[in-house]
Structures are given as C-alpha cells and as structure tokens.
Short mmCIF file of C-alpha atoms in Angstrom, two decimals:
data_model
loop_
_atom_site.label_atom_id
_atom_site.label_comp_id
_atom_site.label_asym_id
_atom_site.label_seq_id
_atom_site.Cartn_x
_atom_site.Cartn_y
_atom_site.Cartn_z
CA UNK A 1 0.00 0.00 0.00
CA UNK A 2 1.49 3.58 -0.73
CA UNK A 3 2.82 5.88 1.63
CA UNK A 4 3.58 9.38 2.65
CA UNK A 5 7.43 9.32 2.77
CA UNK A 6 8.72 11.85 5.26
CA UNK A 7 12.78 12.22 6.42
CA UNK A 8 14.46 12.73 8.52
CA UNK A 9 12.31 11.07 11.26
CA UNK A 10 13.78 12.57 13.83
CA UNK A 11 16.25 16.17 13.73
CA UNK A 12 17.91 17.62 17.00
CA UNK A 13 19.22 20.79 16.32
CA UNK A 14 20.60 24.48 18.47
CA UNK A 15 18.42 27.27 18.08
CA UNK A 16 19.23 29.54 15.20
CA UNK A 17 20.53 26.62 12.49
CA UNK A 18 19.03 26.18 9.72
CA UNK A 19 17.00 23.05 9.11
CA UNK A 20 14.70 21.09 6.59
CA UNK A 21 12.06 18.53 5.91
CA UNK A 22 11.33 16.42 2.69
CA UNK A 23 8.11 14.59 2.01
CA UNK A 24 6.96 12.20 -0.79
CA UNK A 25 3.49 12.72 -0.88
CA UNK A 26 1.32 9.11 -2.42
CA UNK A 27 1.85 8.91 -6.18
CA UNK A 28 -0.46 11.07 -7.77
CA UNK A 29 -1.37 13.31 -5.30
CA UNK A 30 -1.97 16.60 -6.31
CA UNK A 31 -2.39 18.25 -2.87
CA UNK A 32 0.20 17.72 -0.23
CA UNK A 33 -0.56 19.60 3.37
CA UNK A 34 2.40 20.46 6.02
CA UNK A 35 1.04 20.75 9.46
CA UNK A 36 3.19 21.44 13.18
CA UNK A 37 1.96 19.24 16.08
CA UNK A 38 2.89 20.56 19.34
CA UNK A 39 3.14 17.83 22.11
CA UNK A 40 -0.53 17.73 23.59
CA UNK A 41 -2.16 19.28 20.35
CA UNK A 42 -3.78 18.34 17.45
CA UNK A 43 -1.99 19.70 14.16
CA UNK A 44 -2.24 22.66 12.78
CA UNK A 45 -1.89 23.81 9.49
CA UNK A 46 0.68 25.23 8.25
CA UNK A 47 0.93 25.18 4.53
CA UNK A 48 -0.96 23.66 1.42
CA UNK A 49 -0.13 22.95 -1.95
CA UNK A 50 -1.89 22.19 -5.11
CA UNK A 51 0.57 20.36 -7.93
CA UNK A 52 3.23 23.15 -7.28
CA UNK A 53 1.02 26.32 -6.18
CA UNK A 54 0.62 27.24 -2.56
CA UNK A 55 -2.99 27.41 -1.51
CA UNK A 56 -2.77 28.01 1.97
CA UNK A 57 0.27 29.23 4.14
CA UNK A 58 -2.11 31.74 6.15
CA UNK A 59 -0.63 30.11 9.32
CA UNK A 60 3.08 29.24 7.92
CA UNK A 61 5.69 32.22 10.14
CA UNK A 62 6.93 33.25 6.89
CA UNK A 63 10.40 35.42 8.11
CA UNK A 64 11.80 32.14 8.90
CA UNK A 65 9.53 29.18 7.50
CA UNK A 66 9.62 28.55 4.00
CA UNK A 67 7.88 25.76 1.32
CA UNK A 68 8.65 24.74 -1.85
CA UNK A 69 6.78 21.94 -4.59
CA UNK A 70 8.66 23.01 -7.19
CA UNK A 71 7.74 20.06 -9.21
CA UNK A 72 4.52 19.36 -8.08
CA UNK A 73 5.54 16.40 -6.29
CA UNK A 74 7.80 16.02 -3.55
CA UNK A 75 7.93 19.15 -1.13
CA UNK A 76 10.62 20.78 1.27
CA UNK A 77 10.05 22.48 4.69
CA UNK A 78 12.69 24.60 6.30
CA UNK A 79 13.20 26.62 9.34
CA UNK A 80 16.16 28.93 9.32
CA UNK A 81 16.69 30.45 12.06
CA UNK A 82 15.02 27.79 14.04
CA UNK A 83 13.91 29.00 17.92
CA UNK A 84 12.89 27.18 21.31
CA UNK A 85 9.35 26.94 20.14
CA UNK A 86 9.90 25.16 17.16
CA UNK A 87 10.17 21.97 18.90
CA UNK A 88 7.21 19.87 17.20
CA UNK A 89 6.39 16.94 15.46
CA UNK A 90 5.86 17.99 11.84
CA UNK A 91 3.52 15.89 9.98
CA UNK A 92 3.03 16.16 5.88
CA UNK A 93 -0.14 14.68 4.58
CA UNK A 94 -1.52 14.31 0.89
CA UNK A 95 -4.76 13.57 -0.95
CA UNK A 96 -5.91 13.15 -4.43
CA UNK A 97 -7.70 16.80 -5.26
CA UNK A 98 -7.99 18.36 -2.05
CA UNK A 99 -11.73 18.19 -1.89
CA UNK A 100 -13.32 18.23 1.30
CA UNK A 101 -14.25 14.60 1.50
CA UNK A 102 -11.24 13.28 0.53
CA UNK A 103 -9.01 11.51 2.70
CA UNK A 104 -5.61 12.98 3.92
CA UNK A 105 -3.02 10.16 4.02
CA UNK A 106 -0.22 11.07 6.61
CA UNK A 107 3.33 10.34 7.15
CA UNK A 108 5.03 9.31 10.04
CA UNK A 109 5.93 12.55 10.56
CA UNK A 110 9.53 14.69 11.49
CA UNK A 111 10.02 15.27 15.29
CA UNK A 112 12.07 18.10 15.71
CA UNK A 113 13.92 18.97 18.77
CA UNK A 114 15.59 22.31 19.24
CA UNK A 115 17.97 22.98 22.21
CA UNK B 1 -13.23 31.23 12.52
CA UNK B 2 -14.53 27.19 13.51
CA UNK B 3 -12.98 26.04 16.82
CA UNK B 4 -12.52 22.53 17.93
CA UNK B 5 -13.20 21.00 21.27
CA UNK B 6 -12.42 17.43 23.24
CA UNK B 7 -13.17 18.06 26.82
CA UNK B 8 -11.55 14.40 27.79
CA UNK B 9 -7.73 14.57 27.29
CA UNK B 10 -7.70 11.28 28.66
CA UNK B 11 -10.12 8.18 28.73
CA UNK B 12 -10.02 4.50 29.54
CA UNK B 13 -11.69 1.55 28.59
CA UNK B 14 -11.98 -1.75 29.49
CA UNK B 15 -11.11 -4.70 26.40
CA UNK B 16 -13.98 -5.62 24.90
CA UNK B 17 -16.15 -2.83 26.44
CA UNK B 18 -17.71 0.26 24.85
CA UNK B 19 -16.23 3.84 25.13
CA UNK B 20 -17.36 7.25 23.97
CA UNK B 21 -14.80 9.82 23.21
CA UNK B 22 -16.75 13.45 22.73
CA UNK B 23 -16.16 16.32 20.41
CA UNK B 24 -17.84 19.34 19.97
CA UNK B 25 -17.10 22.42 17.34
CA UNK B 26 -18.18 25.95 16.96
CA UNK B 27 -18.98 27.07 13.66
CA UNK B 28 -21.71 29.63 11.82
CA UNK B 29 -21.08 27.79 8.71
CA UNK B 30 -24.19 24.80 7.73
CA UNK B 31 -22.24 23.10 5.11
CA UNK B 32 -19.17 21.03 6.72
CA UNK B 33 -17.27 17.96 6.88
CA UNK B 34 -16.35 16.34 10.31
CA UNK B 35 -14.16 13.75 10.92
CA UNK B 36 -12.07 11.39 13.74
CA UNK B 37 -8.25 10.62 13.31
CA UNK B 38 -6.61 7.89 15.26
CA UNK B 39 -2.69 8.52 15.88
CA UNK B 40 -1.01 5.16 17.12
CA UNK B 41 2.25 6.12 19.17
CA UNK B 42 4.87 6.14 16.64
CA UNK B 43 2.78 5.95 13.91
CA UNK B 44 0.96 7.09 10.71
CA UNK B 45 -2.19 8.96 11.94
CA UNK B 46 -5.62 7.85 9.84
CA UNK B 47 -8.57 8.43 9.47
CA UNK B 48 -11.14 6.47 11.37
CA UNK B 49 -14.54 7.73 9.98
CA UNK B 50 -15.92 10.67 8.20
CA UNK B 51 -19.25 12.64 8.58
CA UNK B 52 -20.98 14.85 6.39
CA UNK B 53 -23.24 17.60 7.85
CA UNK B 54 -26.10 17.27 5.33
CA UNK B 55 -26.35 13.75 6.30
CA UNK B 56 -29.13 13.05 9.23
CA UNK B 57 -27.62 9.18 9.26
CA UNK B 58 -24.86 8.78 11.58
CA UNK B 59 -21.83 7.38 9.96
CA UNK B 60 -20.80 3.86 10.76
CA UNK B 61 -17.71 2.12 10.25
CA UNK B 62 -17.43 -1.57 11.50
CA UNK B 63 -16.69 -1.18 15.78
CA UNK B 64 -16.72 2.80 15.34
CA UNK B 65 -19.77 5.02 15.03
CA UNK B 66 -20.65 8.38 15.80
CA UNK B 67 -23.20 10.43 17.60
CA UNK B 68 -23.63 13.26 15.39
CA UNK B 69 -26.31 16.13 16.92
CA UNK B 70 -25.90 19.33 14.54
CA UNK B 71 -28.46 21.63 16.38
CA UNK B 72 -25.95 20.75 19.62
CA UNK B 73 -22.73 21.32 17.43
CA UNK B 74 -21.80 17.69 18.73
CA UNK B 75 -19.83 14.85 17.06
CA UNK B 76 -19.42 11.98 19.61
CA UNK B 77 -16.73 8.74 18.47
CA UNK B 78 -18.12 5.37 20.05
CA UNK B 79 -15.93 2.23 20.05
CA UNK B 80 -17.77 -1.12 20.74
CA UNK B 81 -16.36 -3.98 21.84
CA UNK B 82 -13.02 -1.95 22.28
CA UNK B 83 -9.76 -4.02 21.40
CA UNK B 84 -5.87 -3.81 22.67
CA UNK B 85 -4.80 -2.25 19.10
CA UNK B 86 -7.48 0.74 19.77
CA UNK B 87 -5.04 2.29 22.08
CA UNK B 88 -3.96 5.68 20.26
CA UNK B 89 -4.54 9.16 20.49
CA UNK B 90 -7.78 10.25 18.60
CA UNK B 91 -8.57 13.66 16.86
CA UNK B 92 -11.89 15.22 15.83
CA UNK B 93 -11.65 17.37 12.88
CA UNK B 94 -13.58 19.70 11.22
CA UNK B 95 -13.39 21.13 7.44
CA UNK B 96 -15.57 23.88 5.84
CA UNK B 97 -18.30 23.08 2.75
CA UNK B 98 -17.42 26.32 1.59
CA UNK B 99 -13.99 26.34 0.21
CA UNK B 100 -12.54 23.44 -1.40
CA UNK B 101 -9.23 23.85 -0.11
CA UNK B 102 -9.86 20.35 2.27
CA UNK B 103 -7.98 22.44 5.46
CA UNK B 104 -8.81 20.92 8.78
CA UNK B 105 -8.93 22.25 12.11
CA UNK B 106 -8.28 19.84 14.79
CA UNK B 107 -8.90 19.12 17.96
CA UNK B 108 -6.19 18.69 20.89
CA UNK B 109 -7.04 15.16 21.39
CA UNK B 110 -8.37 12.45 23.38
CA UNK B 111 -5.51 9.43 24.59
CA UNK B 112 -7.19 6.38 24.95
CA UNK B 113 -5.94 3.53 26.87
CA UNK B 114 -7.53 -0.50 26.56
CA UNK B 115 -7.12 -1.95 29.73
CA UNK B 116 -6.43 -5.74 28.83
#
C-alpha cells in the first residue's frame, strides 16, 4: 500500500541553524498539506499545496519558514533560524484533489527537537 | 473562525467494552465535513470515519460510530467492543463546505488507553 514518505524522522538541532524537511506525498497526489503538532495538540496547518502552487500558508511564520513543490511532487520544509518553540512533530499529509471529502493520508511525521 | 473541542484529554476503557470519546465544534457555517483521526504512538495517523453535515444518518464504520447532533454542534466517536490495538490518540476534525481547499482544524485530542 502507498505511503507518505517523510525524512528525517527525527532532527535535533541548536536554536538559530538552519534546518529542513522532505516529504513524498502518495503517487499522484496533487495536494500535499504540512502541518506542526505541538506535544498535547492536534496539528495545525501550516501550509498547502496544489501540484506546485501554494494554496494556503495563512498560518506558515513566513520570516523564517519557507515551502517549496517546485515540481509538483515532492515538497521541502525549512526553518532557518530555528527558535525554542519550534520543537514539534511535523507531519506532511496528501490527498488526491484536495476536496473536502477526501481523505488525507499522513506520514510518520519529522520530530524536531531544538535545544 | 470554527474552533474545535475534546473536553476528555484522557479516557479508559476496558477490552472488549464500549467507550465514547466526545467532540464538539463551533462554527456559523451549515455546510461542513467532520471527521475522527486515530494517531497510534509512533505511527501514521488515519482516518477512522468521516461525517458529512447534510447527512441526518450517523456514519458507521465496522466497531466505530458516531453520535452526530448538529443543532448541539456535537460529534461523539463510540468504540464497541473496544480491542488492545485501539489504544492511540484520537482527533476530531472539522473542514468547511465552503472552500474546497480540504484544510482541517483539529482538535487537541483524546488518549485512549484499553485496559487488557
């Protein structure tokens, strides 16, 4: 059965290095979600793409997040400078079209751990 | 904006007993999409069942069902006969009928322990 493909699976890293996140969203997948789950919190969104366009990043801290899909396929998160605060399990999901009813696959997600 | 609510951060259930994990959401909007996750420890989270808000029929899925009550803004998760590999953390979700972007809000989560 396919999978969302996330790495690294885990990332320790000092505040204010730089660091990033790849996904592989399910073949075929035009939309591909990044969301930040604090421990004790459901996720939150923080950045949607359709094929390569950005359709959501109302919620992505955009001086030092950034997302690209340049493709339209796989996608990279960074952080740069990354703070305290940013410790969180990040989680990338996909689905077919987006719709409302479809069903968001996830990935094992990235647990980041800044000191 | 829609806000999501589970009042039990924790619950517990018995094997082969029936729990009910609540949700409840706040939202102006009458066409929506609900849902419940399950997230394993250390694992993929999924989806568990789905609900649409046109829909009087509550939505079953084999052992899981839910309690939906729209006037009461309620969506209610009941797992019969409740079994070891039930154990996880479960979200409610809830996505607007009026974009077709598929964003969900979530929930913070109930964590439910099967008590063998």
């Amino acid at each position: 059965e396919a999978e969302v493909a996330q790495s690294p699976r885990y990332k320790i890293t000092e505040k204010s290095q730089a660091v990033a996140f790849w996904c592989d969203p399910i073949s075929g997948h035009a939309t591909l979600y990044w969301y930040r789950q604090i421990l004790g919190q459901g996720p939150e969104l923080l950045v949607q793409f359709q094929d390569e366009s950005v359709v959501d990043d109302s919620q992505l801290p955009k001086d030092r997040f950034s997302a690209e899909r340049l493709k339209g396929v796989d996608s990279t998160l960074k952080i740069q400078p990354a703070e305290l605060g940013d410790s969180a399990m990040y989680l990338c999901a996909s689905s077919s079209r987006g719709g409302n009813l479809d069903t968001q696959y996830f990935g094992p997600g990235t647990r980041l751990t800044v000191l | 904006a829609q806000t999501v609510t589970q009042s039990q951060p924790e619950m517990s259930v018995q094997e082969a007993e029936t729990v009910t994990l609540s949700c409840t959401y706040d939202t102006s909007e009458s066409d929506y999409y609900l849902f419940w996750y399950k997230q394993p420890p250390s694992r993929q989270m999924i989806l568990v069942i789905r609900q649409e808000a046109y829909k009087q029929q509550n939505a079953t899925e084999n052992r899981f069902s839910v309690n939906f009550q729209k006037a009461a803004k309620s969506f209610s998760l009941k797992i019969s006969d409740s079994q070891l590999g039930d154990a996880a953390m479960y979200f409610c979700a809830y996505r607007s009928g009026y974009t077709n972007a598929g964003k969900s809000t979530f929930g913070d989560g109930t964590t439910l322990t099967v008590k063998p």
